[in-house]
Coordinates of C-alpha atoms and ligand atoms in Angstrom, one line a residue:
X1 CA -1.5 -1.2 -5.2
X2 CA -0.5 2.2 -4.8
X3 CA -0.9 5.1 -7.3
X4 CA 1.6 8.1 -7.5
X5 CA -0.3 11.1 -6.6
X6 CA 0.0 12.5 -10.5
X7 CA -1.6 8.9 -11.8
X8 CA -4.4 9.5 -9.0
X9 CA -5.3 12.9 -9.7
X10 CA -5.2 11.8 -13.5
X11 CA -8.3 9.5 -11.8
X12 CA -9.9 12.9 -10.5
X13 CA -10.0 14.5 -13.3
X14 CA -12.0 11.8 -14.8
X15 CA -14.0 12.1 -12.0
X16 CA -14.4 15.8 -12.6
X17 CA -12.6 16.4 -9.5
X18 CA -11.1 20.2 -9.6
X19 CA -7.4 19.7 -9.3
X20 CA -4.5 22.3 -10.5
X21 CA -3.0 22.3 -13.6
X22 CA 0.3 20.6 -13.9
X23 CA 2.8 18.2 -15.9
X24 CA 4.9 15.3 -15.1
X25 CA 8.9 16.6 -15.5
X26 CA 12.0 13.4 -15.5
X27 CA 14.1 16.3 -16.5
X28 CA 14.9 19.5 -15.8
X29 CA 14.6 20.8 -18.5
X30 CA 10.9 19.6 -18.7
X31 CA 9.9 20.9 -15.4
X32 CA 11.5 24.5 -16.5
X33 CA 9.2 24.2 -19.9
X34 CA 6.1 23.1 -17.6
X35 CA 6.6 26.0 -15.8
X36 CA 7.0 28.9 -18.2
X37 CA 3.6 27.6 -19.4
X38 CA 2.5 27.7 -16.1
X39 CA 2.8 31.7 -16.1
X40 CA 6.7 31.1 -13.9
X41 CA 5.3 30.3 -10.9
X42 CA 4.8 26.1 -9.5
X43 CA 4.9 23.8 -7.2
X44 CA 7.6 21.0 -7.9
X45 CA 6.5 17.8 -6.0
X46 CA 8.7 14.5 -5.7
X47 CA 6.4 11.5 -7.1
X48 CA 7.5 8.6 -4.4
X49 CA 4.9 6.2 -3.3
X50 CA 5.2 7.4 0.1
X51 CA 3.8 10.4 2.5
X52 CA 5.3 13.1 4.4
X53 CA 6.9 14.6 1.2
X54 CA 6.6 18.0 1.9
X55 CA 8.3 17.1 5.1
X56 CA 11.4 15.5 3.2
X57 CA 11.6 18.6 1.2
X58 CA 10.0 17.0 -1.7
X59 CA 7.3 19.4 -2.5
X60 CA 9.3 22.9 -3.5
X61 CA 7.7 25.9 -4.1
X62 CA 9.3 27.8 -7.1
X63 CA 8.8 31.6 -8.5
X64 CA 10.6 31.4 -12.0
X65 CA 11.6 28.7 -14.9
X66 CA 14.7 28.8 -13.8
X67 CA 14.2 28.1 -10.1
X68 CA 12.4 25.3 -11.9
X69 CA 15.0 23.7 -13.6
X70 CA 17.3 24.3 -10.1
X71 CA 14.9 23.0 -7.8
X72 CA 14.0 20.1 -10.1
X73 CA 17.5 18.4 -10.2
X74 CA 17.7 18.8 -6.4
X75 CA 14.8 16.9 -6.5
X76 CA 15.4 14.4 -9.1
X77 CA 18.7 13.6 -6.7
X78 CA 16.4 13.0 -3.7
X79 CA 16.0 9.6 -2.1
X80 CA 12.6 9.8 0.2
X81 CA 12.2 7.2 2.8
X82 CA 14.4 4.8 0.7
X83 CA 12.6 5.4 -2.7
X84 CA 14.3 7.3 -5.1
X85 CA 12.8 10.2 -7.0
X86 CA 12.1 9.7 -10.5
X87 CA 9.9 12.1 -11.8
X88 CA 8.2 15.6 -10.6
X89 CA 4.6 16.6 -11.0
X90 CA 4.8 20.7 -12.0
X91 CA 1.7 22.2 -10.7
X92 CA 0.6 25.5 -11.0
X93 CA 1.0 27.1 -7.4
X94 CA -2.2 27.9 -5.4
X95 CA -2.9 30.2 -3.0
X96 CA -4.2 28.5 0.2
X97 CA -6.6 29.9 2.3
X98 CA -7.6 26.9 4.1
X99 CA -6.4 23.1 4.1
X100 CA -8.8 20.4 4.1
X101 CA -8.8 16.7 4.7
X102 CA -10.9 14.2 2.9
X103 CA -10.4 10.2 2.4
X104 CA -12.4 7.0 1.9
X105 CA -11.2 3.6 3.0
X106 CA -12.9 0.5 4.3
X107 CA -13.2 0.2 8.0
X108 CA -13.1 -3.5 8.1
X109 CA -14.1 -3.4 11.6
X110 CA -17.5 -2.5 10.9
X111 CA -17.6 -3.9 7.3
X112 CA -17.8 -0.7 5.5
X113 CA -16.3 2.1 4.0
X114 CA -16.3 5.1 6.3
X115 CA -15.7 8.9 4.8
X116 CA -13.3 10.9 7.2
X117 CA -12.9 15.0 6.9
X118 CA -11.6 17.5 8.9
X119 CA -11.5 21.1 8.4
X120 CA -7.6 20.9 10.0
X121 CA -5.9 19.2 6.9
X122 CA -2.8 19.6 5.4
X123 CA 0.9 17.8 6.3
X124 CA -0.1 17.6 10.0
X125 CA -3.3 15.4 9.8
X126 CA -1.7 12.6 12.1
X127 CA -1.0 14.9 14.8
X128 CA -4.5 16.7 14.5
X129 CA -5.9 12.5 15.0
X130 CA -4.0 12.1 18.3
X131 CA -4.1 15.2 20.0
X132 CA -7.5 16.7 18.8
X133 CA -9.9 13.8 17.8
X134 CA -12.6 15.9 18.2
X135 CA -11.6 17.9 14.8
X136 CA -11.7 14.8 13.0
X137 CA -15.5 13.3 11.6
X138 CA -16.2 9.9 10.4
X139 CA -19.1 8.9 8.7
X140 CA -20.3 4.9 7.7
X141 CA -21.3 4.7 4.4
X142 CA -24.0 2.1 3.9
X143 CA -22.1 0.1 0.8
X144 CA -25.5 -0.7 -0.5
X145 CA -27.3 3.0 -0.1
X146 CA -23.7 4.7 -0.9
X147 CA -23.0 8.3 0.1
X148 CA -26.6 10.4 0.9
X149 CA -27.1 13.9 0.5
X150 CA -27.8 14.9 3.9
X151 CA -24.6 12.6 5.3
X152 CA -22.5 15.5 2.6
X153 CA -24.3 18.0 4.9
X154 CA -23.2 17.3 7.7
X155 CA -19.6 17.2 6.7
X156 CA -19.8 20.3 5.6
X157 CA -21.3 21.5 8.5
X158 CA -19.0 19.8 10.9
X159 CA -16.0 21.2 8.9
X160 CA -17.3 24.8 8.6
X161 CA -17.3 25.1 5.0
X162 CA -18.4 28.5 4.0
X163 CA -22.0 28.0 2.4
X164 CA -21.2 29.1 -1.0
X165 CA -18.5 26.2 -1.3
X166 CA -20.9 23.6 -0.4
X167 CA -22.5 22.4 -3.9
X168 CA -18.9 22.0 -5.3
X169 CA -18.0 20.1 -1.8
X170 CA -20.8 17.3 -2.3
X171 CA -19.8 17.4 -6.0
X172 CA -16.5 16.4 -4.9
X173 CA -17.4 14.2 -2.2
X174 CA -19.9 12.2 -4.3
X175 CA -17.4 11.8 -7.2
X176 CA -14.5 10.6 -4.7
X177 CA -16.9 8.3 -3.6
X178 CA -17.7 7.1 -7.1
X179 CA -14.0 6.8 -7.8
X180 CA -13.7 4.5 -4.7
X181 CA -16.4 2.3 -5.5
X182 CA -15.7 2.2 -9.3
X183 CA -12.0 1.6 -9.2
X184 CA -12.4 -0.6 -6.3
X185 CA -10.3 1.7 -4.1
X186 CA -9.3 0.7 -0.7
X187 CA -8.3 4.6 -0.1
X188 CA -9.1 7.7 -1.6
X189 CA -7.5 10.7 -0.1
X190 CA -7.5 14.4 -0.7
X191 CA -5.2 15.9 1.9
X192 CA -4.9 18.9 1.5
X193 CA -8.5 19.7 -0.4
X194 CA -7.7 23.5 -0.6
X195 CA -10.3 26.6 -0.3
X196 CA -8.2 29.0 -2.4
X197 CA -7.8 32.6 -2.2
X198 CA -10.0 32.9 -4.9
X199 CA -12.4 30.9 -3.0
X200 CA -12.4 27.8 -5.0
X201 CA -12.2 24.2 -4.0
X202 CA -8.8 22.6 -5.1
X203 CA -7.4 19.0 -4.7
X204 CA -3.8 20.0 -4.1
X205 CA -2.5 16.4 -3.4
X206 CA -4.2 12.7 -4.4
X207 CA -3.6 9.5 -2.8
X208 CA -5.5 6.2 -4.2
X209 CA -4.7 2.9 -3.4
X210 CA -6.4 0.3 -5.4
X211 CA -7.7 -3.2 -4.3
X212 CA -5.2 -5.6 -5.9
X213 CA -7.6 -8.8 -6.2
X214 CA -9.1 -6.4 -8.4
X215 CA -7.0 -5.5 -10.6
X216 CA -8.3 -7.7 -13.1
X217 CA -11.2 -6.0 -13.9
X218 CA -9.1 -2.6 -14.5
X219 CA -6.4 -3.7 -16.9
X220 CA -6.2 -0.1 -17.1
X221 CA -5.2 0.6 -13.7
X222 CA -2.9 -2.4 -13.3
X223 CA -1.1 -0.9 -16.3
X224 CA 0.0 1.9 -13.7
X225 CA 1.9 -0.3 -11.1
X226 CA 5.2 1.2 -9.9
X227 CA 7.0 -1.9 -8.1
X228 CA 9.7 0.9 -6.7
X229 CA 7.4 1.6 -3.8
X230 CA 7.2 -3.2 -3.4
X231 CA 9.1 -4.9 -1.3
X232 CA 11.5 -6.8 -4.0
X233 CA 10.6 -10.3 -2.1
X234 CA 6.9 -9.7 -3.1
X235 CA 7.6 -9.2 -6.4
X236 CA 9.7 -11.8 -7.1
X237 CA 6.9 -14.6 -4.9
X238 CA 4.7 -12.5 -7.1
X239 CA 6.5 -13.8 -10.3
X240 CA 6.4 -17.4 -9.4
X241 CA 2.6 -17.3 -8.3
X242 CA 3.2 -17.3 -4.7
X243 CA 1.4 -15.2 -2.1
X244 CA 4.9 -13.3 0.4
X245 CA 4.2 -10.9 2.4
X246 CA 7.3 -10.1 4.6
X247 CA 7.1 -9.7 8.0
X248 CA 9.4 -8.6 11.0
X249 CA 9.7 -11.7 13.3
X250 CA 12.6 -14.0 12.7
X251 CA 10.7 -17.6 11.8
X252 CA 10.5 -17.8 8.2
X253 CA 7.2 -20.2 7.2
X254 CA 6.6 -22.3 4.4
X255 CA 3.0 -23.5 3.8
X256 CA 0.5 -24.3 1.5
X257 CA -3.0 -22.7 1.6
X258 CA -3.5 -19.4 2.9
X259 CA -5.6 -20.8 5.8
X260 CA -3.4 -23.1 7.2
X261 CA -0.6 -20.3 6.6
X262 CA -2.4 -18.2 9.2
X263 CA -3.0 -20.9 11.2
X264 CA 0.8 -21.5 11.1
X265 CA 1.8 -18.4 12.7
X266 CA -0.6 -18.1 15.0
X267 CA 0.0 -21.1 16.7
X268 CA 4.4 -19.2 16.3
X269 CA 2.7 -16.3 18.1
X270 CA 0.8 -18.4 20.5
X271 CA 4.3 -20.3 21.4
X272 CA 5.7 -16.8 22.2
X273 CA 8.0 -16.0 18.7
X274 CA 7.0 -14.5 15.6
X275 CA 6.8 -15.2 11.9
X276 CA 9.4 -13.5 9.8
X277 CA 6.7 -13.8 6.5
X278 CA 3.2 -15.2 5.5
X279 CA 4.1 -17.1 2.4
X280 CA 1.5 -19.4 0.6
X281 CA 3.0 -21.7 -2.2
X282 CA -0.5 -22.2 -2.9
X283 CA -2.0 -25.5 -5.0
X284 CA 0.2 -28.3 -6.4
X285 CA 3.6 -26.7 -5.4
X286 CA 6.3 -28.1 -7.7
X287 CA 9.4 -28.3 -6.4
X288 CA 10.6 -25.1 -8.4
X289 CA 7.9 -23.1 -6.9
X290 CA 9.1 -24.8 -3.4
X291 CA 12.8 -24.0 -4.4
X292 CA 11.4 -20.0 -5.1
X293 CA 9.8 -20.0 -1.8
X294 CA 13.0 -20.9 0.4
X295 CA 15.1 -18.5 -1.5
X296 CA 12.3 -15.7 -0.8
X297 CA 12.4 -16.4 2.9
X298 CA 16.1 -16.6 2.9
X299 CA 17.0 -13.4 1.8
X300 CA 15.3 -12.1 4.4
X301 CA 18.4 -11.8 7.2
X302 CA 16.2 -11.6 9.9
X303 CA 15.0 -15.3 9.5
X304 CA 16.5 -17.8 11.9
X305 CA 15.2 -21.0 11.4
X306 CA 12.4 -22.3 9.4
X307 CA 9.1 -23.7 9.7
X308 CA 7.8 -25.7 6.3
X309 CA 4.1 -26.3 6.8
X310 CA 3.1 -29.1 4.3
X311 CA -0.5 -30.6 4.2
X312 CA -0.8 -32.5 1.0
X313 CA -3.7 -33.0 -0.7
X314 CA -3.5 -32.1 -4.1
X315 CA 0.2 -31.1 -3.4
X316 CA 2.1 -33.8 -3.2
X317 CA 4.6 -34.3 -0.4
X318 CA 7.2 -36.2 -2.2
X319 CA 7.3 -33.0 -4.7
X320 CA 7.8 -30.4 -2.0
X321 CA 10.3 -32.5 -0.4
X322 CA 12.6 -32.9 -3.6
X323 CA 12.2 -28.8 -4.1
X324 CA 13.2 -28.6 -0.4
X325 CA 16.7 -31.0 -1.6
X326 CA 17.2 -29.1 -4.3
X327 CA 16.5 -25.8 -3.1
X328 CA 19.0 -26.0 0.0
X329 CA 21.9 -27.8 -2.4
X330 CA 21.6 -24.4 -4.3
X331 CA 21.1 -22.0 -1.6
X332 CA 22.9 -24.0 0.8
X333 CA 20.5 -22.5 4.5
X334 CA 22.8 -21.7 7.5
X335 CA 19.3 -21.6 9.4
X336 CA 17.7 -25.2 10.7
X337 CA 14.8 -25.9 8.9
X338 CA 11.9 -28.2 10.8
X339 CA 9.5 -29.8 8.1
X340 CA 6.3 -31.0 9.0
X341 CA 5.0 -33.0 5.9
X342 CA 1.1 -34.7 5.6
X343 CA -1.0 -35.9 3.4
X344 CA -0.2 -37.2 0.2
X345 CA 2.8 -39.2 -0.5
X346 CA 4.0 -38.1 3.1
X347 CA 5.9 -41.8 3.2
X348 CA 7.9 -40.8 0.4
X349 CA 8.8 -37.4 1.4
X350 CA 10.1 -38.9 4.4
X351 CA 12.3 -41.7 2.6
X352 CA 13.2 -38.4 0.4
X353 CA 14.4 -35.9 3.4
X354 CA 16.0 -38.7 5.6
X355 CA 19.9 -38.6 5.7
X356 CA 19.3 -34.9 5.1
X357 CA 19.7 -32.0 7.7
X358 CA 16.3 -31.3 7.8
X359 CA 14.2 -31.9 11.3
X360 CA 11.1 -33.6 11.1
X361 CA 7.9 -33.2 12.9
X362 CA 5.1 -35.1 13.0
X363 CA 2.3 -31.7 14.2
X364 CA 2.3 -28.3 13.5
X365 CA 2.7 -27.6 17.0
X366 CA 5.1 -30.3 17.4
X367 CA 7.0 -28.5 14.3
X368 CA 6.7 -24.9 16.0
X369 CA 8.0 -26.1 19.3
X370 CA 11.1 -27.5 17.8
X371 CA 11.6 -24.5 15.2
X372 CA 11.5 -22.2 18.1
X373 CA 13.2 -24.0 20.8
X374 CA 16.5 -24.1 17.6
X375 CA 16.2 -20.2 17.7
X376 CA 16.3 -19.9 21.2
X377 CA 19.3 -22.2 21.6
X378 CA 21.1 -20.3 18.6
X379 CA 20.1 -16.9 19.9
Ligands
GDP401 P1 2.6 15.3 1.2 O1 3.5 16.0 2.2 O2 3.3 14.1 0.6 O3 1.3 15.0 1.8 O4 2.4 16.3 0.0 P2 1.3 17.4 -0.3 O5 1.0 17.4 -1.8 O6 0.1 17.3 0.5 O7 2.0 18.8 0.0 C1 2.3 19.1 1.3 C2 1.9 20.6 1.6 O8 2.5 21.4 0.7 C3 0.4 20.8 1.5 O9 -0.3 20.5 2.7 C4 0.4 22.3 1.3 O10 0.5 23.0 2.5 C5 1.7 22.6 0.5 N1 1.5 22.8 -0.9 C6 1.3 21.8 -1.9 N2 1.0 22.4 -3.1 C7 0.9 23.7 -2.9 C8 0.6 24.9 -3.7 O11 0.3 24.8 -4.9 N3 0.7 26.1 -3.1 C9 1.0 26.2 -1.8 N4 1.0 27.5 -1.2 N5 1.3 25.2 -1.0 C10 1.2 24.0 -1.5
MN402 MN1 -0.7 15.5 1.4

């Protein structure tokens, strides 16, 4: 789950991590109040769960309250890569003298977080990564020894911070790294941590994304979800307990157990097509929840036929199969749909589906050759 960069650098200040002052504006008017008390001088910055705001003209420097007000219902009227702007964080403006990059995440690769900094932050960290690796330093963290001392050191080192910066530098470090671990980040990014003018060390921008399997544990945090930045299909699966996450391939699949919804579109991807969605009805699917799950995949136009994936053990077939009637009397599919069915009750389901225009298929990979060999002939 996403944060908005003024509910993340809420978290730093928590965290005691040095950020600027500021307000969050949804009017105009608020912004221009924000930044009268701000001495007439901020920085008006779009709050969309997305980056590459200052890019999109979202973050707008402005030099009077009125410019404020101006600027801020230019903003407010902004749509940034399909999210619409809702609200402004006002922030005092800083003086730069040198952009920073500093982030956590979990390299799953190596089955740890790893800390990445570079002393060439700031909006053009991508391009830095690709044509000038070398700028960029990672570090493993060792989950169970968490961030040392001497591994803040040699950040510093690597990214030339000026010596008299470096105490507040591990203070910062080792607090981001405390917010990770606490919150049960997946990411926690300063880009750009600012040396100001006045030679102080200033996160000027916040990005935390937080684990969502444990969101349970921070009630708090959950409280913060934005679903503007969600894909509406995984909200509403979300809603009816069922696991979507969308895809871009054009086979929609409907399984239950997360497992054997991998294994599903592997073997589509192994066949040479892809999966339009994972989507896990999960435990006992009742043919409402089956009826939810073929309306999710549905209004996704990019799926062309689809593959039900059915192993019933506590599930029962004969349930899934009346959802599947049901479902497609309501939603009436213009896309074939091939069901393979096992387990419990799969007679019945059988008795249930026959007569209807559903194909049946007796093995996954007997169910994914005909689902893909009906998309090839319609395509
Ligand atoms: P992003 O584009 O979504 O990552 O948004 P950021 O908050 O990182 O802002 C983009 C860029 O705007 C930063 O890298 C800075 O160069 C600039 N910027 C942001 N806030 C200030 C500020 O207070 N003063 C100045 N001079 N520049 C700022
Ligand atoms: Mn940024």
């Amino acid at each position: 789950m996403k944060l908005h960069e003024y509910q993340s650098k809420n978290l730093f200040a928590k965290y005691s991590i040095p950020i600027p002052k500021g307000s969050i504006a949804t009017t105009s008017g608020e912004a221009r109040r924000i930044c009268e008390d701000l001495g007439g001088k901020a920085v008006i910055k779009a709050q969309v769960l997305t980056g590459g705001r200052g890019k999109a003209g979202g973050i707008r420097l402005v030099k009077s309250p009125e410019e404020a007000d101006e600027i801020t219902t230019l903003v407010l009227g902004m749509t940034i890569k399909g999210m619409p702007v809702r609200r402004v964080l006002v922030d005092e403006a800083i003086s730069i003298s040198k952009e920073i990059y500093l982030g956590i995440t979990n390299d799953r690769s190596i089955q740890r977080p790893v800390l990445i900094a570079s002393g060439s932050g700031g909006v053009e960290i991508e391009e830095v990564a690709i044509k000038m690796p070398e700028k960029i330093t990672r570090l493993d963290i060792d989950p169970l020894l968490g961030m040392r001392d001497y591994q803040i050191r040699d950040i510093a080192l690597t990214i030339d911070l000026p010596r008299n910066l470096w105490r507040a530098f591990g203070e910062t470090v080792y607090s981001l790294w405390r917010l990770y671990i606490e919150c049960d980040a997946t990411l926690a990014e300063i880009n750009p941590l600012v040396i100001t003018a006045d030679d102080r060390l200033v996160a000027l921008d916040a990005k935390i994304v937080i684990d969502e399997n444990a969101l349970f544990r921070h009630p708090d945090l959950a409280d913060l979800r934005d679903i503007d930045g969600e894909d509406p299909a995984e909200i509403a699966g979300r809603k009816f307990g069922i696991s979507f996450i969308k895809l871009d391939g054009r086979i929609g699949c409907m399984v239950n157990g997360a497992g054997l919804a991998m294994a599903t579109m592997d073997v589509i991807k192994f066949l040479g097509d892809s999966p339009a969605n994972f989507l896990d009805v999960g435990g006992g699917a009742s043919a409402e929840k089956v009826a939810a799950a073929l309306r999710l995949i549905l209004s996704d136009p990019n799926v062309k036929a689809i593959l039900v994936n059915i192993f019933g053990g506590i599930t029962r077939c004969d349930e899934v199969a009346k959802g599947l009637i049901s479902a497609c009397a309501e939603v009436k599919p213009n896309v074939p749909i091939v069901a393979r069915l096992v387990g419990t009750n799969a007679a019945e389901a059988q008795a249930i589906l026959a007569g209807s225009p559903l194909i049946f298929a007796d093995t996954l990979l007997d169910g994914a050759e005909k689902v893909i060999s009906m998309v090839r002939e319609t395509a």
